[in-house]
Each structure stands twice: as structure tokens, then as C-alpha cells.
């Protein structure tokens, strides 16, 4: 699995939001959801760690910056419930939808962009069915922009995929 900083930075990078500006003072860990600088610029002390990084086993300053390696349910929940992940998914979905208005092309582009691999036929069918059903459900709930929201939800699912946080 990718290191904590790599998970967060990859999320921002794949969605086109990572601020690559070099140098500068440390950033308070409380701004991890709103500031899009690389994760190495955030304060990391024994008592002050960014929540998202902590769940993904950020280096421990009390243990000579060694990392514990764990696989726990909270890791999946961290990306699922992260405001940062939700916002970034919407940004990427908007960008991909503009370039690929057809659902099939959108799904193919989503897999290539987020997971760096082509979509398999079964996955493609499932995702297209999801987009159709999700759009209908959201439309029935009178949600504004149901197609946009369904596309963002699919990208959010891809950002939570094991292939996104795993280096092979």
C-alpha cells in the first residue's frame, strides 16, 4: 500500500489540484482538507498529525519516523468520508465529463485516469449501469444536476478502490 503522504498527494494530483510550489513554512495539520500543498509541508509532531495521514500510517515522530503498516477498516472509511476526496472527485468528474460526454467513454477515462489501467468489460457494464441507476435515483430525489452528481459518485468510488492506494 502507498504511504500516507502518497495517498493524499495522489488524490490531489490525479484530480489536478496538487500545489507543487516548493518551499515555505510548515502548514498546520488542521488545514489538510483545504490546503492543496504536498503533504510533506504539513506539521507532523507527536500531538499534531493530519487525520487522513494518521489513518494511513504516517511516520511516527516518536519512533524515529518509522511507519507502522496496518490494514484497517478506518482506511477505507477515511477516503469515503473525506471532504477532500468528495470535492476532488467532483472536480475530476466535471473535467472527464466535459472531455467524454458518452457514459462508456467517461468510465473508460475514469479508470485510466484514477487507476492507471483499462476498465474490464464486467467493470464497464457495472459502472454504466451504476451511472444510469444513480442518475435516475438522484433525479427522483430532485437533486440538482443528477448526471453530474452520479459521475462524481463513480469517481469517488474509483478513488476508494484498492488499486488507487496500492503500488504494484
N, CA, C and O of each residue as an XYZ file, in Angstrom:
672
protein
N       0.844     -1.189      0.000
C       0.000      0.000      0.000
C       0.878      1.236      0.000
O       1.958      1.236      0.590
N       0.429      2.263     -0.643
C       1.174      3.517     -0.716
C       1.273      4.145      0.677
O       0.411      3.934      1.530
N       2.328      4.911      0.884
C       2.495      5.624      2.145
C       1.431      6.708      2.265
O       0.856      7.144      1.267
N       1.177      7.136      3.493
C       0.112      8.093      3.783
C       0.206      9.348      2.920
O      -0.788      9.770      2.330
N       1.379      9.937      2.846
C       1.561     11.168      2.085
C       1.303     10.938      0.597
O       0.774     11.808     -0.094
N       1.680      9.767      0.120
C       1.477      9.437     -1.288
C      -0.005      9.290     -1.609
O      -0.450      9.690     -2.685
N      -0.766      8.723     -0.689
C      -2.209      8.580     -0.903
C      -2.838      9.960     -1.062
O      -3.568     10.207     -2.022
N      -2.555     10.858     -0.121
C      -3.153     12.201     -0.173
C      -2.673     12.970     -1.400
O      -3.478     13.572     -2.110
N      -1.363     12.952     -1.650
C      -0.824     13.689     -2.793
C      -1.338     13.120     -4.116
O      -1.583     13.874     -5.058
N      -1.503     11.805     -4.195
C      -2.029     11.189     -5.414
C      -3.476     11.595     -5.653
O      -3.881     11.846     -6.788
N      -4.246     11.659     -4.581
C      -5.632     12.105     -4.679
C      -5.696     13.498     -5.301
O      -6.479     13.743     -6.219
N      -4.874     14.395     -4.796
C      -4.860     15.764     -5.322
C      -4.283     15.815     -6.741
O      -4.793     16.545     -7.592
N      -3.232     15.050     -6.994
C      -2.578     15.085     -8.305
C      -3.482     14.552     -9.409
O      -3.599     15.173    -10.465
N      -4.116     13.419     -9.178
C      -4.951     12.818    -10.217
C      -6.151     13.709    -10.544
O      -6.671     13.679    -11.659
N      -6.576     14.489     -9.576
C      -7.715     15.382     -9.786
C      -7.289     16.767    -10.270
O      -8.134     17.627    -10.518
N      -5.981     16.982    -10.405
C      -5.470     18.232    -10.947
C      -5.384     19.374     -9.954
O      -5.346     20.536    -10.359
N      -5.352     19.072     -8.656
C      -5.367     20.128     -7.645
C      -4.092     20.242     -6.822
O      -3.982     21.150     -5.998
N      -3.130     19.357     -7.018
C      -1.933     19.372     -6.181
C      -1.104     20.622     -6.460
O      -0.728     20.885     -7.602
N      -0.825     21.387     -5.414
C       0.003     22.591     -5.492
C       1.459     22.170     -5.347
O       1.882     21.737     -4.275
N       2.212     22.294     -6.409
C       3.608     21.838     -6.425
C       4.609     22.925     -6.045
O       5.813     22.751     -6.231
N       4.120     24.040     -5.516
C       5.011     25.116     -5.095
C       6.002     24.577     -4.073
O       5.611     23.912     -3.114
N       7.271     24.860     -4.276
C       8.298     24.377     -3.359
C       8.601     25.374     -2.263
O       8.447     26.582     -2.441
N       9.036     24.850     -1.121
C       9.485     25.683     -0.015
C       8.364     26.331      0.759
O       7.181     26.160      0.463
N       8.781     27.088      1.771
C       7.815     27.806      2.593
C       7.717     27.214      3.980
O       8.292     26.163      4.263
N       6.985     27.896      4.844
C       6.851     27.430      6.221
C       5.952     26.199      6.315
O       5.208     25.880      5.388
N       6.039     25.515      7.461
C       5.147     24.378      7.666
C       3.709     24.877      7.748
O       3.439     26.020      8.116
N       2.808     23.985      7.394
C       1.388     24.316      7.371
C       0.717     23.551      8.511
O       0.997     22.369      8.709
N      -0.157     24.206      9.255
C      -0.848     23.491     10.333
C      -1.608     22.280      9.795
O      -2.257     22.360      8.752
N      -1.523     21.183     10.497
C      -2.167     19.939     10.068
C      -3.683     20.075      9.976
O      -4.334     19.288      9.288
N      -4.241     21.050     10.652
C      -5.686     21.266     10.614
C      -6.162     21.771      9.248
O      -7.362     21.762      8.972
N      -5.238     22.207      8.398
C      -5.600     22.719      7.078
C      -5.441     21.670      5.975
O      -5.475     22.001      4.790
N      -5.270     20.423      6.364
C      -5.047     19.347      5.396
C      -6.180     19.119      4.422
O      -5.954     18.597      3.331
N      -7.386     19.492      4.784
C      -8.540     19.309      3.886
C      -8.713     20.487      2.936
O      -9.394     20.365      1.918
N      -8.104     21.626      3.256
C      -8.346     22.833      2.466
C      -7.123     23.331      1.705
O      -7.270     23.970      0.663
N      -5.937     23.057      2.196
C      -4.709     23.497      1.529
C      -4.195     22.343      0.684
O      -4.050     21.227      1.182
N      -3.923     22.596     -0.570
C      -3.568     21.532     -1.507
C      -2.068     21.410     -1.763
O      -1.655     20.896     -2.802
N      -1.263     21.875     -0.831
C       0.191     21.695     -0.947
C       0.539     20.227     -0.716
O      -0.267     19.464     -0.185
N       1.745     19.844     -1.121
C       2.189     18.475     -0.888
C       2.200     18.185      0.606
O       2.434     19.079      1.419
N       1.949     16.950      0.955
C       1.789     16.542      2.353
C       3.040     16.767      3.198
O       2.942     16.922      4.415
N       4.203     16.787      2.571
C       5.425     16.965      3.353
C       5.532     18.348      3.989
O       6.374     18.549      4.864
N       4.706     19.301      3.577
C       4.754     20.654      4.142
C       3.880     20.817      5.395
O       3.896     21.873      6.028
N       3.123     19.780      5.751
C       2.249     19.889      6.914
C       2.979     19.500      8.190
O       3.819     18.601      8.200
N       2.640     20.194      9.254
C       3.239     19.937     10.556
C       2.983     18.486     10.962
O       1.881     17.965     10.790
N       4.014     17.848     11.500
C       3.916     16.476     11.982
C       4.666     16.393     13.301
O       5.895     16.346     13.324
N       3.934     16.376     14.374
C       4.518     16.240     15.703
C       3.796     15.096     16.401
O       2.780     14.612     15.901
N       4.305     14.656     17.554
C       3.612     13.557     18.249
C       2.146     13.878     18.554
O       1.309     12.976     18.583
N       1.839     15.135     18.777
C       0.469     15.502     19.129
C      -0.307     16.148     17.993
O      -1.512     16.359     18.125
N       0.339     16.466     16.894
C      -0.307     17.176     15.797
C      -0.061     16.440     14.480
O       0.994     16.577     13.861
N      -1.060     15.656     14.068
C      -0.972     14.913     12.816
C      -2.269     15.113     12.038
O      -3.355     15.165     12.616
N      -2.138     15.221     10.743
C      -3.319     15.320      9.896
C      -4.093     14.004      9.995
O      -3.510     12.927      9.870
N      -5.390     14.091     10.218
C      -6.213     12.892     10.441
C      -6.102     11.894      9.293
O      -5.917     10.700      9.532
N      -6.210     12.360      8.060
C      -6.153     11.458      6.916
C      -4.817     10.728      6.867
O      -4.774      9.529      6.590
N      -3.735     11.437      7.131
C      -2.415     10.815      7.102
C      -2.249      9.827      8.248
O      -1.641      8.769      8.085
N      -2.785     10.174      9.389
C      -2.651      9.299     10.557
C      -3.323      7.949     10.319
O      -2.785      6.913     10.710
N      -4.465      7.954      9.696
C      -5.174      6.702      9.417
C      -4.366      5.814      8.480
O      -4.397      4.589      8.595
N      -3.640      6.437      7.550
C      -2.843      5.683      6.580
C      -1.392      5.497      7.036
O      -0.494      5.343      6.208
N      -1.166      5.511      8.353
C       0.134      5.171      8.941
C       1.234      6.167      8.601
O       2.295      5.786      8.106
N       0.975      7.448      8.870
C       2.017      8.455      8.700
C       3.194      8.112      9.611
O       3.013      7.452     10.634
N       4.377      8.546      9.254
C       5.574      8.272     10.056
C       5.399      8.806     11.479
O       4.826      9.875     11.688
N       5.900      8.049     12.444
C       5.743      8.404     13.857
C       6.968      9.177     14.346
O       8.057      8.608     14.422
N       6.812     10.464     14.679
C       7.953     11.247     15.152
C       8.529     10.741     16.471
O       9.676     11.046     16.799
N       7.752      9.973     17.232
C       8.247      9.411     18.495
C       9.052      8.139     18.300
O       9.684      7.664     19.244
N       9.044      7.586     17.117
C       9.740      6.327     16.841
C      10.712      6.510     15.679
O      10.785      5.679     14.774
N      11.446      7.603     15.722
C      12.443      7.896     14.672
C      11.825      7.873     13.278
O      12.459      7.455     12.309
N      10.590      8.324     13.197
C       9.843      8.428     11.941
C       9.646      7.082     11.245
O       9.536      7.017     10.021
N       9.604      6.027     12.027
C       9.253      4.723     11.463
C       7.748      4.706     11.197
O       6.979      5.447     11.809
N       7.363      3.860     10.289
C       5.952      3.729      9.956
C       5.439      2.363     10.409
O       6.087      1.337     10.204
N       4.279      2.377     11.020
C       3.563      1.135     11.271
C       2.812      0.811      9.989
O       2.334      1.719      9.309
N       2.703     -0.440      9.657
C       1.954     -0.829      8.467
C       0.713     -1.568      8.937
O       0.797     -2.610      9.588
N      -0.430     -1.011      8.597
C      -1.679     -1.642      9.012
C      -2.669     -1.617      7.863
O      -2.577     -0.801      6.946
N      -3.609     -2.527      7.943
C      -4.744     -2.543      7.039
C      -5.965     -2.624      7.952
O      -6.262     -3.667      8.535
N      -6.658     -1.500      8.059
C      -7.782     -1.418      8.983
C      -8.991     -0.809      8.262
O      -8.825     -0.077      7.287
N     -10.200     -1.106      8.735
C     -11.400     -0.582      8.074
C     -11.439      0.944      8.018
O     -12.012      1.516      7.091
N     -10.839      1.596      8.995
C     -10.861      3.056      9.020
C     -10.186      3.668      7.792
O     -10.497      4.798      7.416
N      -9.270      2.937      7.168
C      -8.608      3.461      5.976
C      -9.612      3.615      4.838
O      -9.606      4.632      4.143
N     -10.457      2.637      4.643
C     -11.487      2.747      3.608
C     -12.473      3.856      3.954
O     -12.905      4.610      3.082
N     -12.822      3.947      5.220
C     -13.763      4.984      5.647
C     -13.163      6.374      5.530
O     -13.877      7.340      5.262
N     -11.854      6.480      5.729
C     -11.199      7.792      5.675
C     -11.377      8.431      4.301
O     -11.715      9.612      4.212
N     -11.159      7.681      3.244
C     -11.346      8.237      1.900
C     -12.826      8.372      1.559
O     -13.216      9.305      0.857
N     -13.643      7.460      2.043
C     -15.077      7.535      1.753
C     -15.714      8.770      2.363
O     -16.586      9.390      1.752
N     -15.287      9.126      3.553
C     -15.904     10.232      4.283
C     -15.129     11.538      4.206
O     -15.564     12.544      4.766
N     -14.012     11.543      3.536
C     -13.175     12.735      3.459
C     -13.816     13.800      2.581
O     -14.167     13.543      1.429
N     -13.963     14.996      3.138
C     -14.478     16.115      2.347
C     -13.536     16.393      1.178
O     -13.980     16.719      0.077
N     -12.233     16.261      1.427
C     -11.242     16.477      0.376
C     -11.471     15.501     -0.782
O     -11.460     15.908     -1.943
N     -11.675     14.229     -0.477
C     -11.898     13.227     -1.526
C     -13.190     13.496     -2.286
O     -13.231     13.349     -3.508
N     -14.237     13.887     -1.581
C     -15.512     14.190     -2.247
C     -15.383     15.384     -3.186
O     -15.876     15.344     -4.313
N     -14.725     16.440     -2.730
C     -14.545     17.633     -3.564
C     -13.682     17.326     -4.785
O     -13.988     17.754     -5.898
N     -12.602     16.583     -4.563
C     -11.708     16.259     -5.667
C     -12.389     15.343     -6.682
O     -12.172     15.484     -7.885
N     -13.207     14.410     -6.207
C     -13.947     13.530     -7.111
C     -14.870     14.343     -8.008
O     -14.978     14.065     -9.203
N     -15.534     15.340     -7.444
C     -16.432     16.191     -8.239
C     -15.651     16.977     -9.287
O     -16.099     17.111    -10.425
N     -14.485     17.495     -8.905
C     -13.652     18.240     -9.862
C     -13.212     17.354    -11.025
O     -13.306     17.748    -12.187
N     -12.734     16.164    -10.703
C     -12.273     15.256    -11.751
C     -13.440     14.797    -12.619
O     -13.310     14.710    -13.840
N     -14.574     14.505    -11.998
C     -15.746     14.078    -12.772
C     -16.173     15.167    -13.749
O     -16.522     14.867    -14.891
N     -16.151     16.416    -13.322
C     -16.504     17.525    -14.218
C     -15.546     17.585    -15.403
O     -15.968     17.746    -16.548
N     -14.262     17.455    -15.116
C     -13.248     17.520    -16.173
C     -13.408     16.359    -17.157
O     -13.351     16.558    -18.370
N     -13.608     15.147    -16.632
C     -13.759     13.978    -17.505
C     -15.075     14.017    -18.273
O     -15.124     13.613    -19.435
N     -16.135     14.494    -17.641
C     -17.437     14.583    -18.319
C     -17.387     15.561    -19.489
O     -17.990     15.325    -20.536
N     -16.662     16.658    -19.298
C     -16.542     17.648    -20.374
C     -15.801     17.051    -21.570
O     -16.148     17.316    -22.721
N     -14.789     16.254    -21.290
C     -13.991     15.653    -22.363
C     -14.624     14.383    -22.924
O     -14.361     14.016    -24.069
N     -15.458     13.707    -22.129
C     -16.045     12.420    -22.523
C     -17.532     12.393    -22.146
O     -17.895     11.785    -21.139
N     -18.391     13.037    -22.934
C     -19.822     13.098    -22.582
C     -20.534     11.744    -22.646
O     -21.552     11.559    -21.979
N     -20.026     10.809    -23.423
C     -20.623      9.475    -23.501
C     -20.264      8.689    -22.233
O     -19.114      8.706    -21.795
N     -21.255      8.001    -21.646
C     -21.033      7.262    -20.386
C     -19.913      6.233    -20.498
O     -19.075      6.126    -19.603
N     -19.898      5.494    -21.569
C     -18.876      4.450    -21.745
C     -17.494      5.094    -21.807
O     -16.563      4.634    -21.147
N     -17.360      6.149    -22.593
C     -16.069      6.839    -22.688
C     -15.669      7.459    -21.355
O     -14.492      7.470    -20.996
N     -16.662      7.978    -20.620
C     -16.402      8.555    -19.300
C     -15.830      7.495    -18.352
O     -14.845      7.742    -17.656
N     -16.454      6.322    -18.333
C     -15.983      5.244    -17.451
C     -14.577      4.814    -17.850
O     -13.712      4.629    -16.994
N     -14.353      4.656    -19.146
C     -13.002      4.271    -19.598
C     -11.963      5.309    -19.173
O     -10.889      4.955    -18.685
N     -12.282      6.576    -19.359
C     -11.365      7.648    -18.966
C     -11.159      7.673    -17.452
O     -10.050      7.929    -16.983
N     -12.216      7.409    -16.686
C     -12.107      7.379    -15.232
C     -11.152      6.306    -14.763
O     -10.314      6.557    -13.896
N     -11.263      5.115    -15.320
C     -10.363      4.028    -14.934
C      -8.921      4.345    -15.328
O      -7.995      4.133    -14.544
N      -8.739      4.850    -16.539
C      -7.381      5.189    -16.994
C      -6.767      6.281    -16.120
O      -5.596      6.201    -15.749
N      -7.556      7.291    -15.798
C      -7.053      8.429    -15.037
C      -6.796      8.070    -13.577
O      -5.726      8.372    -13.048
N      -7.745      7.443    -12.932
C      -7.641      7.184    -11.496
C      -6.832      5.930    -11.194
O      -5.969      5.952    -10.316
N      -7.093      4.847    -11.899
C      -6.457      3.575    -11.577
C      -5.299      3.217    -12.503
O      -4.617      2.215    -12.290
N      -5.079      4.030    -13.523
C      -3.973      3.816    -14.468
C      -4.024      2.442    -15.125
O      -3.001      1.794    -15.344
N      -5.230      2.025    -15.426
C      -5.408      0.751    -16.128
C      -6.709      0.788    -16.903
O      -7.614      1.552    -16.567
N      -6.809     -0.031    -17.933
C      -8.067     -0.065    -18.679
C      -9.158     -0.756    -17.860
O      -8.877     -1.618    -17.027
N     -10.379     -0.369    -18.109
C     -11.522     -0.977    -17.441
C     -11.789     -2.339    -18.070
O     -11.685     -2.495    -19.286
N     -12.130     -3.319    -17.251
C     -12.504     -4.631    -17.762
C     -13.974     -4.579    -18.184
O     -14.728     -3.726    -17.715
N     -14.371     -5.478    -19.056
C     -15.740     -5.448    -19.597
C     -16.795     -5.529    -18.495
O     -17.775     -4.785    -18.524
N     -16.605     -6.413    -17.538
C     -17.583     -6.553    -16.452
C     -17.657     -5.261    -15.630
O     -18.740     -4.833    -15.231
N     -16.511     -4.651    -15.385
C     -16.469     -3.378    -14.648
C     -17.177     -2.282    -15.436
O     -17.915     -1.474    -14.872
N     -16.945     -2.265    -16.743
C     -17.561     -1.263    -17.603
C     -19.088     -1.377    -17.543
O     -19.784     -0.374    -17.383
N     -19.592     -2.581    -17.670
C     -21.042     -2.798    -17.593
C     -21.599     -2.347    -16.252
O     -22.622     -1.666    -16.189
N     -20.915     -2.734    -15.183
C     -21.369     -2.376    -13.833
C     -21.379     -0.868    -13.646
O     -22.329     -0.317    -13.089
N     -20.330     -0.197    -14.106
C     -20.232      1.258    -13.931
C     -21.267      2.010    -14.755
O     -21.855      2.977    -14.271
N     -21.497      1.583    -15.981
C     -22.507      2.234    -16.823
C     -23.897      2.031    -16.219
O     -24.714      2.952    -16.203
N     -24.158      0.819    -15.723
C     -25.430      0.554    -15.044
C     -25.568      1.428    -13.807
O     -26.640      1.972    -13.542
N     -24.477      1.563    -13.044
C     -24.487      2.417    -11.852
C     -24.813      3.864    -12.232
O     -25.660      4.495    -11.600
N     -24.149      4.384    -13.253
C     -24.395      5.770    -13.663
C     -25.857      5.979    -14.046
O     -26.471      6.976    -13.663
N     -26.405      5.042    -14.797
C     -27.810      5.145    -15.222
C     -28.736      5.101    -13.999
O     -29.622      5.945    -13.859
N     -28.532      4.123    -13.121
C     -29.400      3.958    -11.947
C     -29.229      5.115    -10.962
O     -30.212      5.615    -10.415
N     -28.005      5.534    -10.740
C     -27.734      6.623     -9.798
C     -28.362      7.924    -10.300
O     -28.944      8.678     -9.519
N     -28.246      8.178    -11.579
C     -28.852      9.384    -12.155
C     -30.367      9.358    -11.964
O     -30.965     10.364    -11.581
N     -30.986      8.210    -12.231
C     -32.442      8.087    -12.064
C     -32.841      8.276    -10.599
O     -33.830      8.947    -10.306
N     -32.084      7.694     -9.694
C     -32.379      7.836     -8.263
C     -32.266      9.288     -7.827
O     -33.148      9.805     -7.141
N     -31.189      9.941     -8.221
C     -30.981     11.341     -7.839
C     -32.034     12.251     -8.458
O     -32.498     13.201     -7.827
N     -32.404     11.950     -9.699
C     -33.453     12.733    -10.356
C     -34.773     12.573     -9.585
O     -35.516     13.539     -9.411
N     -35.056     11.357     -9.130
C     -36.268     11.100     -8.355
C     -36.265     11.808     -7.005
O     -37.323     12.068     -6.432
N     -35.078     12.117     -6.500
C     -34.951     12.835     -5.222
C     -34.843     14.345     -5.439
O     -34.591     15.102     -4.501
N     -35.037     14.767     -6.686
C     -34.963     16.187     -7.047
C     -33.613     16.819     -6.714
O     -33.541     17.984     -6.321
N     -32.554     16.041     -6.875
C     -31.202     16.560     -6.668
C     -30.820     17.391     -7.889
O     -31.071     16.987     -9.025
N     -30.220     18.537     -7.655
C     -29.781     19.395     -8.752
C     -28.597     18.732     -9.450
O     -27.656     18.286     -8.793
N     -28.642     18.667    -10.770
C     -27.551     18.095    -11.555
C     -27.322     16.621    -11.290
O     -26.220     16.240    -10.896
N     -28.330     15.774    -11.495
C     -28.177     14.354    -11.152
C     -27.078     13.637    -11.945
O     -26.395     12.767    -11.403
N     -26.902     13.995    -13.226
C     -25.845     13.355    -14.019
C     -24.471     13.696    -13.461
O     -23.600     12.834    -13.343
N     -24.292     14.968    -13.120
C     -23.020     15.428    -12.563
C     -22.729     14.731    -11.232
O     -21.604     14.296    -10.984
N     -23.734     14.632    -10.395
C     -23.574     14.012     -9.080
C     -23.269     12.525     -9.215
O     -22.431     11.994     -8.486
N     -23.952     11.843    -10.151
C     -23.707     10.416    -10.374
C     -22.274     10.191    -10.860
O     -21.603      9.258    -10.420
N     -21.814     11.047    -11.765
C     -20.439     10.939    -12.264
C     -19.432     11.153    -11.128
O     -18.439     10.431    -11.032
N     -19.689     12.137    -10.278
C     -18.805     12.395     -9.133
C     -18.797     11.209     -8.177
O     -17.754     10.856     -7.627
N     -19.961     10.594     -7.980
C     -20.034      9.424     -7.100
C     -19.210      8.267     -7.648
O     -18.540      7.562     -6.893
N     -19.261      8.072     -8.964
C     -18.466      6.993     -9.562
C     -16.972      7.268     -9.403
O     -16.214      6.364     -9.049
N     -16.545      8.485     -9.657
C     -15.127      8.821     -9.490
C     -14.721      8.659     -8.030
O     -13.614      8.204     -7.741
N     -15.600      9.025     -7.117
C     -15.317      8.846     -5.686
C     -15.111      7.371     -5.356
O     -14.230      7.028     -4.567
N     -15.917      6.500     -5.953
C     -15.748      5.056     -5.760
C     -14.377      4.617     -6.285
O     -13.689      3.830     -5.635
N     -13.985      5.116     -7.442
C     -12.675      4.745     -8.002
C     -11.535      5.226     -7.118
O     -10.525      4.537     -6.978
N     -11.688      6.404     -6.521
C     -10.656      6.910     -5.609
C     -10.562      6.063     -4.344
O      -9.541      6.086     -3.656
N     -11.601      5.328     -4.040
C     -11.612      4.435     -2.882
C     -11.202      3.008     -3.242
O     -11.113      2.148     -2.366
N     -10.958      2.759     -4.505
C     -10.593      1.426     -4.981
C      -9.211      1.040     -4.448
O      -8.325      1.885     -4.323
N      -9.044     -0.225     -4.141
C      -7.762     -0.719     -3.628
C      -6.615     -0.431     -4.600
O      -5.494     -0.158     -4.171
N      -6.886     -0.491     -5.895
C      -5.842     -0.215     -6.884
C      -5.323      1.225     -6.802
O      -4.197      1.495     -7.221
N      -6.118      2.144     -6.273
C      -5.670      3.532     -6.150
C      -4.646      3.700     -5.044
O      -3.723      4.505     -5.176
N      -4.786      2.967     -3.969
C      -3.873      3.129     -2.821
C      -2.800      2.052     -2.780
O      -2.054      1.958     -1.806
N      -2.717      1.244     -3.821
C      -1.744      0.154     -3.859
C      -0.767      0.379     -5.007
O      -1.164      0.685     -6.131
N       0.515      0.222     -4.699
C       1.561      0.342     -5.720
C       1.918     -1.067     -6.158
O       2.261     -1.911     -5.331
N       1.838     -1.324     -7.458
C       2.146     -2.670     -7.972
C       3.357     -2.617     -8.848
O       3.781     -3.643     -9.378
